[in-house]
Amino acid sequence: QVVAAWASVPFPALRGSSLPDTLCTYQQDMPWKLLSSCREQKVSCCFAQSVVLRGIGKERQPPSPLHACGSTEQVLQRYLHAVFPGAFSTSHVLQQPCSTLPPYPQFFSPLLTRQGFLLDTPPDYSSAAVESIPILAALQSSPVLHTLLCGLYKDLRKLNTRRWQSFFAAGVEQDDFQEALEQLRTLSQCYVAGFEADESEDEADSD
């Protein structure tokens, strides 16, 4: 029911490198950053995810488990299965990159080429505007959502509803509000991973 958004804008690929080359450098840290207002966790764990990659193709490179894949879709899917074992992962690859032509703001590093790929060293000349960038984005159902939903529940529980008469005058009953709070708390428990179960139960006891 709830997902967290992640993205890499632009996707950190060196000019001339292939997708397997780039992903092989991200075996521990993910090549994306959390966009949702959750506390990012170091443990790589999720229940299900949908990942979309734009603007990256597969080129001939030396053999490796990822390089042996026959398509970009297979490379991304194998990587997701390796990093998130047991998770339900779907992936989609679009060859067309994301256009960054005006009026898209030009806030990119000078290390980016016009096509949004990273350079090894800064160019000697003033680089032209970035015209497009590769992007990796993901919607992920993961334990970070437990922290977000549980925090939201605790914040709402602290509200003094007697001071919000206009809120209930709109048709919301106090009992319905309390029931929604309990449903939110129950929903937060759906996103507790095994290693967090004991801690979550301790929090519930303290409530």
Coordinates of N, CA and C in Angstrom, one line a residue:
Q1 N 0.8 -1.2 0.0 CA 0.0 0.0 0.0 C 0.8 1.3 0.0
V2 N 2.1 1.2 0.5 CA 2.9 2.3 0.7 C 4.3 2.0 0.1
V3 N 4.9 3.0 -0.7 CA 6.2 2.8 -1.2 C 7.1 4.0 -1.0
A4 N 8.4 3.8 -1.0 CA 9.3 4.9 -0.9 C 10.0 5.1 -2.2
A5 N 10.2 6.4 -2.6 CA 10.8 6.7 -3.8 C 12.3 6.9 -3.7
W6 N 13.0 6.4 -4.7 CA 14.5 6.5 -4.8 C 14.8 6.9 -6.2
A7 N 15.9 7.6 -6.3 CA 16.3 8.1 -7.7 C 17.8 8.4 -7.7
S8 N 18.3 8.4 -8.9 CA 19.7 8.8 -9.2 C 19.7 9.7 -10.4
V9 N 19.8 11.0 -10.2 CA 19.7 12.0 -11.2 C 20.9 12.9 -11.2
P10 N 21.8 12.7 -12.2 CA 21.8 11.6 -13.2 C 22.3 10.3 -12.7
F11 N 22.1 9.2 -13.4 CA 22.7 7.9 -13.0 C 24.2 8.0 -13.2
P12 N 25.0 7.7 -12.2 CA 26.5 7.9 -12.2 C 27.3 7.0 -13.1
A13 N 27.2 7.1 -14.4 CA 27.9 6.3 -15.3 C 29.0 7.1 -16.0
L14 N 30.2 6.5 -16.1 CA 31.3 7.2 -16.8 C 31.1 7.1 -18.3
R15 N 31.5 8.1 -19.0 CA 31.4 8.2 -20.4 C 32.2 7.0 -21.0
G16 N 31.5 6.2 -21.9 CA 32.2 5.1 -22.5 C 32.0 3.8 -21.7
S17 N 31.5 3.8 -20.5 CA 31.4 2.6 -19.7 C 30.0 2.0 -19.9
S18 N 29.9 0.7 -19.6 CA 28.6 0.0 -19.8 C 27.9 -0.1 -18.4
L19 N 26.6 -0.5 -18.5 CA 25.9 -0.7 -17.3 C 26.5 -1.7 -16.3
P20 N 27.0 -2.8 -16.8 CA 27.7 -3.7 -15.8 C 28.8 -3.1 -15.1
D21 N 29.6 -2.3 -15.9 CA 30.8 -1.6 -15.2 C 30.3 -0.7 -14.1
T22 N 29.3 0.0 -14.3 CA 28.8 1.0 -13.3 C 28.2 0.2 -12.1
L23 N 27.4 -0.8 -12.4 CA 26.7 -1.5 -11.3 C 27.7 -2.3 -10.4
C24 N 28.8 -2.7 -11.1 CA 29.8 -3.5 -10.3 C 30.5 -2.6 -9.3
T25 N 30.5 -1.3 -9.4 CA 31.1 -0.4 -8.4 C 30.1 -0.1 -7.3
Y26 N 28.9 -0.6 -7.4 CA 27.9 -0.3 -6.4 C 27.4 -1.6 -5.8
Q27 N 28.3 -2.5 -5.3 CA 27.9 -3.7 -4.7 C 27.4 -3.5 -3.2
Q28 N 28.0 -2.5 -2.6 CA 27.6 -2.2 -1.2 C 26.6 -1.1 -1.1
D29 N 26.9 0.1 -1.6 CA 26.1 1.2 -1.6 C 25.2 1.2 -2.9
M30 N 23.9 1.5 -2.7 CA 23.0 1.6 -3.9 C 23.3 2.8 -4.8
P31 N 23.1 2.7 -6.1 CA 23.4 3.8 -7.0 C 22.2 4.8 -7.0
W32 N 21.4 4.9 -5.9 CA 20.3 5.9 -5.9 C 20.2 6.4 -4.4
K33 N 19.5 7.5 -4.3 CA 19.3 8.2 -3.0 C 17.8 8.2 -2.7
L34 N 17.5 8.1 -1.4 CA 16.1 8.1 -0.9 C 15.5 9.5 -1.1
L35 N 14.4 9.6 -1.7 CA 13.6 10.9 -1.9 C 12.5 11.1 -0.9
S36 N 12.0 10.0 -0.4 CA 10.9 10.1 0.5 C 11.4 10.5 1.9
S37 N 10.5 11.0 2.7 CA 11.0 11.6 4.0 C 11.1 10.4 5.1
C38 N 11.9 9.4 4.7 CA 12.2 8.4 5.7 C 13.6 8.4 6.1
R39 N 13.9 7.8 7.2 CA 15.3 7.8 7.6 C 16.0 6.6 6.9
E40 N 17.0 6.9 6.1 CA 17.6 5.9 5.2 C 18.4 5.0 6.1
Q41 N 18.3 3.7 5.8 CA 18.9 2.6 6.6 C 20.1 2.0 5.8
K42 N 21.1 1.6 6.5 CA 22.3 1.0 5.8 C 22.1 -0.4 5.3
V43 N 21.1 -1.1 5.9 CA 20.9 -2.5 5.5 C 20.1 -2.5 4.2
S44 N 20.6 -3.3 3.3 CA 20.0 -3.4 2.0 C 18.9 -4.4 2.1
C45 N 17.7 -4.0 2.2 CA 16.6 -4.9 2.4 C 15.3 -4.3 1.8
C46 N 14.5 -5.0 1.1 CA 13.2 -4.6 0.7 C 12.3 -5.8 0.4
F47 N 11.0 -5.5 0.4 CA 10.1 -6.6 0.1 C 9.7 -6.7 -1.3
A48 N 9.6 -5.6 -2.0 CA 9.2 -5.5 -3.4 C 9.6 -4.2 -4.0
Q49 N 9.9 -4.1 -5.3 CA 10.3 -2.9 -5.9 C 10.1 -2.9 -7.4
S50 N 9.9 -1.7 -7.9 CA 9.8 -1.5 -9.3 C 10.9 -0.5 -9.7
V51 N 11.8 -0.8 -10.6 CA 12.9 0.0 -11.0 C 12.9 0.3 -12.5
V52 N 13.1 1.6 -12.8 CA 13.2 2.0 -14.2 C 14.5 2.7 -14.5
L53 N 15.1 2.3 -15.5 CA 16.4 2.9 -16.0 C 16.2 3.5 -17.4
R54 N 16.7 4.7 -17.5 CA 16.6 5.4 -18.8 C 18.0 5.8 -19.3
G55 N 18.2 5.6 -20.6 CA 19.3 6.2 -21.3 C 20.6 5.5 -21.1
I56 N 20.6 4.2 -20.8 CA 21.8 3.4 -20.7 C 21.7 2.2 -21.5
G57 N 22.7 1.9 -22.4 CA 22.7 0.7 -23.2 C 23.7 -0.3 -22.7
K58 N 23.8 -1.4 -23.4 CA 24.8 -2.4 -23.0 C 25.8 -2.5 -24.2
E59 N 27.1 -2.3 -23.8 CA 28.2 -2.4 -24.8 C 29.1 -3.6 -24.5
R60 N 29.9 -3.9 -25.5 CA 30.7 -5.1 -25.3 C 31.8 -4.7 -24.3
Q61 N 31.9 -5.6 -23.3 CA 32.9 -5.4 -22.2 C 33.5 -6.7 -21.8
P62 N 34.6 -6.8 -21.1 CA 35.2 -8.0 -20.6 C 34.2 -8.9 -19.8
P63 N 34.3 -10.2 -19.9 CA 33.3 -11.1 -19.2 C 33.2 -11.0 -17.7
S64 N 32.1 -11.1 -17.2 CA 31.8 -11.1 -15.7 C 30.3 -11.6 -15.6
P65 N 29.8 -11.9 -14.4 CA 28.4 -12.4 -14.3 C 27.4 -11.3 -14.9
L66 N 27.7 -10.1 -14.7 CA 26.8 -9.1 -15.3 C 27.1 -8.8 -16.7
H67 N 28.3 -8.9 -17.1 CA 28.7 -8.6 -18.5 C 28.2 -9.8 -19.4
A68 N 27.9 -10.9 -18.8 CA 27.5 -12.1 -19.6 C 26.0 -12.0 -20.0
C69 N 25.3 -11.1 -19.4 CA 23.9 -10.9 -19.7 C 23.7 -10.5 -21.2
G70 N 22.6 -10.9 -21.8 CA 22.4 -10.6 -23.2 C 21.8 -9.3 -23.4
S71 N 21.2 -8.6 -22.4 CA 20.5 -7.4 -22.6 C 20.6 -6.5 -21.4
T72 N 20.3 -5.2 -21.6 CA 20.3 -4.3 -20.5 C 19.3 -4.7 -19.4
E73 N 18.1 -5.2 -19.9 CA 17.1 -5.6 -18.9 C 17.6 -6.8 -18.0
Q74 N 18.3 -7.7 -18.6 CA 18.9 -8.8 -17.9 C 20.0 -8.4 -16.9
V75 N 20.8 -7.4 -17.3 CA 21.8 -6.9 -16.4 C 21.2 -6.3 -15.2
L76 N 20.2 -5.4 -15.4 CA 19.5 -4.8 -14.2 C 18.8 -5.8 -13.3
Q77 N 18.1 -6.7 -13.9 CA 17.4 -7.7 -13.2 C 18.3 -8.6 -12.3
R78 N 19.4 -9.0 -12.9 CA 20.4 -9.8 -12.2 C 21.0 -9.0 -11.0
Y79 N 21.3 -7.8 -11.3 CA 21.8 -6.9 -10.2 C 20.8 -6.8 -9.0
L80 N 19.6 -6.6 -9.4 CA 18.6 -6.4 -8.3 C 18.4 -7.7 -7.5
H81 N 18.4 -8.8 -8.2 CA 18.3 -10.1 -7.5 C 19.5 -10.4 -6.6
A82 N 20.7 -9.9 -7.0 CA 21.9 -10.1 -6.2 C 21.9 -9.2 -5.0
V83 N 21.5 -7.9 -5.1 CA 21.5 -7.0 -4.0 C 20.3 -7.1 -3.1
F84 N 19.2 -7.5 -3.6 CA 18.0 -7.7 -2.8 C 17.5 -9.1 -3.0
P85 N 18.2 -10.1 -2.5 CA 17.8 -11.5 -2.6 C 16.4 -11.8 -1.9
G86 N 15.6 -12.5 -2.6 CA 14.3 -12.8 -2.0 C 13.2 -11.7 -2.2
A87 N 13.6 -10.6 -2.7 CA 12.6 -9.5 -2.9 C 12.0 -9.7 -4.3
F88 N 10.7 -9.3 -4.4 CA 10.0 -9.3 -5.7 C 10.4 -8.0 -6.4
S89 N 11.2 -8.1 -7.5 CA 11.7 -7.0 -8.3 C 11.2 -7.0 -9.7
T90 N 10.7 -5.9 -10.2 CA 10.4 -5.7 -11.6 C 11.3 -4.6 -12.1
S91 N 11.7 -4.7 -13.3 CA 12.6 -3.6 -13.9 C 12.2 -3.3 -15.3
H92 N 12.4 -2.1 -15.7 CA 12.1 -1.6 -17.0 C 13.2 -0.8 -17.5
V93 N 13.6 -0.9 -18.8 CA 14.7 -0.2 -19.3 C 14.1 0.6 -20.6
L94 N 14.4 1.9 -20.6 CA 14.0 2.8 -21.7 C 15.3 3.3 -22.3
Q95 N 15.5 3.1 -23.6 CA 16.7 3.6 -24.2 C 16.8 5.1 -24.3
Q96 N 15.7 5.8 -24.4 CA 15.7 7.2 -24.5 C 16.0 7.9 -23.2
P97 N 17.0 8.7 -23.1 CA 17.4 9.4 -21.8 C 16.3 10.5 -21.5
C98 N 16.5 11.1 -20.4 CA 15.6 12.2 -19.9 C 16.2 13.5 -20.5
S99 N 15.4 14.2 -21.2 CA 15.8 15.5 -21.8 C 15.9 16.5 -20.8
T100 N 17.0 17.3 -20.9 CA 17.3 18.4 -19.9 C 17.5 19.7 -20.7
L101 N 16.9 19.9 -21.8 CA 16.9 21.1 -22.6 C 16.1 22.2 -21.9
P102 N 16.4 23.5 -22.2 CA 15.7 24.6 -21.6 C 14.2 24.3 -21.8
P103 N 13.4 24.6 -20.7 CA 13.7 25.4 -19.5 C 14.2 24.5 -18.3
Y104 N 14.7 23.3 -18.6 CA 15.2 22.5 -17.5 C 16.4 23.2 -16.9
P105 N 16.5 23.4 -15.6 CA 17.6 24.1 -14.9 C 18.9 23.4 -15.1
Q106 N 19.9 24.2 -15.4 CA 21.3 23.7 -15.6 C 22.1 23.8 -14.3
F107 N 21.8 22.8 -13.4 CA 22.5 22.8 -12.1 C 23.5 21.7 -12.0
F108 N 24.0 21.2 -13.2 CA 24.8 20.0 -13.2 C 26.3 20.3 -13.0
S109 N 27.0 19.3 -12.6 CA 28.4 19.4 -12.4 C 29.1 19.6 -13.8
P110 N 30.2 20.4 -13.8 CA 31.0 20.5 -15.1 C 31.6 19.2 -15.5
L111 N 31.6 18.2 -14.6 CA 32.1 16.8 -15.0 C 31.1 16.0 -15.9
L112 N 30.0 16.6 -16.2 CA 29.0 15.9 -17.0 C 29.2 16.3 -18.5
T113 N 29.1 15.3 -19.4 CA 29.1 15.6 -20.8 C 27.7 16.1 -21.2
R114 N 27.5 16.4 -22.5 CA 26.2 16.8 -23.0 C 25.1 15.8 -22.8
Q115 N 25.6 14.5 -22.8 CA 24.7 13.4 -22.7 C 24.5 12.9 -21.2
G116 N 25.1 13.7 -20.3 CA 24.9 13.4 -18.9 C 25.8 12.3 -18.3
F117 N 26.9 11.9 -19.0 CA 27.8 10.9 -18.5 C 29.0 11.6 -17.8
L118 N 29.6 10.9 -16.8 CA 30.6 11.5 -16.0 C 32.0 11.4 -16.8
L119 N 32.8 12.5 -16.6 CA 34.1 12.6 -17.1 C 35.1 12.2 -16.0
D120 N 36.2 11.7 -16.4 CA 37.3 11.3 -15.4 C 37.9 12.6 -14.8
T121 N 38.1 13.6 -15.6 CA 38.7 14.9 -15.2 C 37.9 16.0 -15.8
P122 N 37.9 17.2 -15.1 CA 37.2 18.4 -15.6 C 37.7 18.7 -17.0
P123 N 36.8 19.2 -17.9 CA 37.3 19.6 -19.2 C 38.1 20.9 -19.1
D124 N 38.9 21.1 -20.1 CA 39.8 22.3 -20.2 C 39.0 23.5 -20.7
Y125 N 37.8 23.2 -21.3 CA 37.0 24.3 -21.9 C 35.7 24.4 -21.1
S126 N 35.0 25.5 -21.3 CA 33.7 25.7 -20.7 C 32.7 24.7 -21.3
S127 N 32.2 23.8 -20.5 CA 31.3 22.8 -21.1 C 30.0 23.4 -21.5
A128 N 29.4 22.8 -22.5 CA 28.1 23.2 -23.0 C 27.0 22.7 -22.1
A129 N 25.8 23.2 -22.3 CA 24.7 22.7 -21.5 C 24.4 21.2 -21.6
V130 N 24.0 20.6 -20.5 CA 23.7 19.2 -20.5 C 22.3 19.0 -21.2
E131 N 22.3 18.2 -22.3 CA 21.1 18.1 -23.1 C 20.2 16.9 -22.7
S132 N 20.8 15.9 -22.0 CA 20.1 14.8 -21.6 C 20.9 14.1 -20.5
I133 N 20.2 13.3 -19.7 CA 20.8 12.5 -18.6 C 20.2 11.1 -18.5
P134 N 21.0 10.1 -18.2 CA 20.5 8.8 -17.8 C 19.9 8.9 -16.4
I135 N 18.9 8.2 -16.1 CA 18.2 8.2 -14.8 C 17.9 6.8 -14.4
L136 N 18.1 6.6 -13.1 CA 17.6 5.3 -12.5 C 16.6 5.7 -11.3
A137 N 15.4 5.2 -11.4 CA 14.4 5.5 -10.4 C 13.8 4.3 -9.9
A138 N 13.3 4.3 -8.6 CA 12.7 3.1 -8.0 C 11.6 3.4 -7.0
L139 N 10.6 2.6 -7.0 CA 9.6 2.7 -6.0 C 9.7 1.4 -5.2
Q140 N 9.9 1.5 -3.9 CA 10.3 0.4 -3.1 C 9.5 0.2 -1.9
S141 N 9.0 -1.0 -1.6 CA 8.4 -1.3 -0.4 C 9.5 -1.9 0.5
S142 N 9.8 -1.2 1.6 CA 11.0 -1.6 2.4 C 10.8 -1.2 3.9
P143 N 11.7 -1.7 4.8 CA 11.5 -1.4 6.2 C 11.6 0.1 6.5
V144 N 12.2 1.0 5.6 CA 12.2 2.4 5.9 C 10.8 3.0 6.1
L145 N 9.8 2.3 5.5 CA 8.4 2.8 5.7 C 7.9 2.6 7.1
H146 N 8.4 1.6 7.8 CA 8.0 1.4 9.2 C 8.3 2.6 10.0
T147 N 9.5 3.2 9.8 CA 9.9 4.4 10.6 C 9.1 5.6 10.2
L148 N 8.8 5.7 8.9 CA 8.0 6.8 8.5 C 6.5 6.8 9.0
L149 N 5.9 5.6 8.9 CA 4.5 5.5 9.3 C 4.4 5.5 10.8
C150 N 5.3 4.9 11.5 CA 5.3 4.9 12.9 C 5.5 6.3 13.5
G151 N 6.4 7.0 12.9 CA 6.6 8.4 13.3 C 5.4 9.3 13.0
L152 N 4.7 9.0 11.9 CA 3.5 9.8 11.6 C 2.4 9.5 12.6
Y153 N 2.3 8.2 13.0 CA 1.3 7.8 14.0 C 1.6 8.5 15.3
K154 N 2.8 8.5 15.7 CA 3.1 9.1 17.0 C 2.9 10.6 17.0
D155 N 3.2 11.3 15.9 CA 2.9 12.7 15.8 C 1.5 13.0 15.8
L156 N 0.6 12.3 15.1 CA -0.8 12.5 15.1 C -1.4 12.2 16.5
R157 N -0.9 11.2 17.2 CA -1.4 10.8 18.5 C -1.2 12.0 19.5
K158 N -0.2 12.8 19.3 CA 0.1 13.9 20.2 C -0.8 15.1 20.0
L159 N -1.6 15.1 18.9 CA -2.4 16.3 18.6 C -3.5 16.3 19.7
N160 N -3.8 17.5 20.1 CA -4.9 17.8 21.0 C -6.1 18.1 20.1
T161 N -6.9 17.0 19.8 CA -8.0 17.2 18.9 C -9.1 18.2 19.3
R162 N -9.1 18.5 20.6 CA -10.1 19.4 21.1 C -9.8 20.8 20.6
R163 N -8.6 21.1 20.1 CA -8.3 22.4 19.5 C -8.5 22.5 18.0
W164 N -9.0 21.4 17.5 CA -9.3 21.3 16.0 C -10.8 21.1 15.7
Q165 N -11.6 21.9 16.3 CA -13.0 21.8 16.1 C -13.4 21.9 14.7
S166 N -12.8 22.7 13.9 CA -13.1 22.9 12.5 C -12.9 21.6 11.7
F167 N -11.9 20.9 12.2 CA -11.5 19.6 11.5 C -12.7 18.6 11.6
F168 N -13.2 18.5 12.8 CA -14.3 17.6 13.1 C -15.6 18.1 12.6
A169 N -15.7 19.5 12.5 CA -16.9 20.1 12.0 C -17.1 19.7 10.5
A170 N -16.0 19.3 9.8 CA -16.1 19.0 8.4 C -16.7 17.6 8.2
G171 N -17.0 16.9 9.3 CA -17.7 15.6 9.1 C -16.9 14.4 9.7
V172 N -15.7 14.7 10.2 CA -14.9 13.6 10.7 C -15.3 13.4 12.2
E173 N -15.6 12.2 12.6 CA -16.0 11.9 14.0 C -14.7 11.5 14.8
Q174 N -14.7 11.8 16.0 CA -13.6 11.5 16.9 C -13.3 10.0 16.9
D175 N -14.3 9.1 16.9 CA -14.1 7.7 16.8 C -13.5 7.3 15.5
D176 N -13.9 7.9 14.4 CA -13.3 7.6 13.1 C -11.8 8.0 13.1
F177 N -11.5 9.1 13.7 CA -10.1 9.6 13.8 C -9.2 8.6 14.6
Q178 N -9.7 8.1 15.7 CA -9.0 7.2 16.5 C -8.8 5.8 15.8
E179 N -9.9 5.4 15.1 CA -9.8 4.2 14.3 C -8.7 4.3 13.2
A180 N -8.7 5.5 12.5 CA -7.7 5.7 11.5 C -6.3 5.7 12.1
L181 N -6.1 6.2 13.3 CA -4.8 6.2 13.9 C -4.4 4.7 14.2
E182 N -5.3 3.9 14.6 CA -4.9 2.5 14.9 C -4.6 1.8 13.6
Q183 N -5.4 2.1 12.5 CA -5.1 1.5 11.2 C -3.7 1.9 10.7
L184 N -3.3 3.1 11.0 CA -2.0 3.6 10.6 C -0.9 2.9 11.4
R185 N -1.1 2.7 12.6 CA -0.2 1.9 13.4 C -0.1 0.5 13.0
T186 N -1.2 -0.1 12.7 CA -1.2 -1.5 12.2 C -0.5 -1.6 10.8
L187 N -0.7 -0.6 10.0 CA -0.1 -0.6 8.7 C 1.4 -0.5 8.8
S188 N 1.9 0.3 9.8 CA 3.4 0.5 10.0 C 4.0 -0.9 10.3
Q189 N 3.3 -1.8 11.0 CA 3.8 -3.0 11.4 C 4.0 -4.0 10.2
C190 N 3.4 -3.7 9.1 CA 3.5 -4.5 7.9 C 4.9 -4.3 7.3
Y191 N 5.6 -3.3 7.6 CA 6.9 -3.0 7.0 C 8.0 -3.2 7.9
V192 N 7.8 -4.1 9.0 CA 8.9 -4.4 9.9 C 9.6 -5.6 9.4
A193 N 10.9 -5.5 9.2 CA 11.7 -6.7 8.8 C 12.0 -7.6 10.0
G194 N 12.5 -8.8 9.7 CA 12.8 -9.7 10.8 C 13.7 -9.2 11.8
F195 N 14.8 -8.5 11.4 CA 15.8 -8.0 12.3 C 15.2 -6.8 13.2
E196 N 14.1 -6.2 12.8 CA 13.5 -5.1 13.5 C 12.3 -5.5 14.4
A197 N 11.9 -6.8 14.3 CA 10.7 -7.2 14.9 C 10.7 -7.0 16.4
D198 N 11.8 -7.4 17.1 CA 11.9 -7.2 18.5 C 11.8 -5.8 18.9
E199 N 12.6 -4.9 18.2 CA 12.6 -3.5 18.5 C 11.2 -2.9 18.3
S200 N 10.5 -3.3 17.3 CA 9.2 -2.8 17.1 C 8.2 -3.2 18.2
E201 N 8.3 -4.4 18.7 CA 7.5 -4.8 19.8 C 7.8 -4.1 21.0
D202 N 9.0 -3.7 21.3 CA 9.4 -2.9 22.4 C 8.8 -1.5 22.3
E203 N 8.7 -0.9 21.1 CA 8.1 0.4 20.9 C 6.6 0.3 21.2
A204 N 6.0 -0.8 20.8 CA 4.6 -0.9 21.0 C 4.3 -1.0 22.5
D205 N 5.1 -1.8 23.2 CA 4.9 -1.9 24.6 C 5.0 -0.6 25.3
S206 N 6.0 0.3 24.9 CA 6.2 1.6 25.5 C 5.0 2.5 25.2
D207 N 4.3 2.3 24.1 CA 3.1 3.1 23.9 C 2.0 2.9 24.9

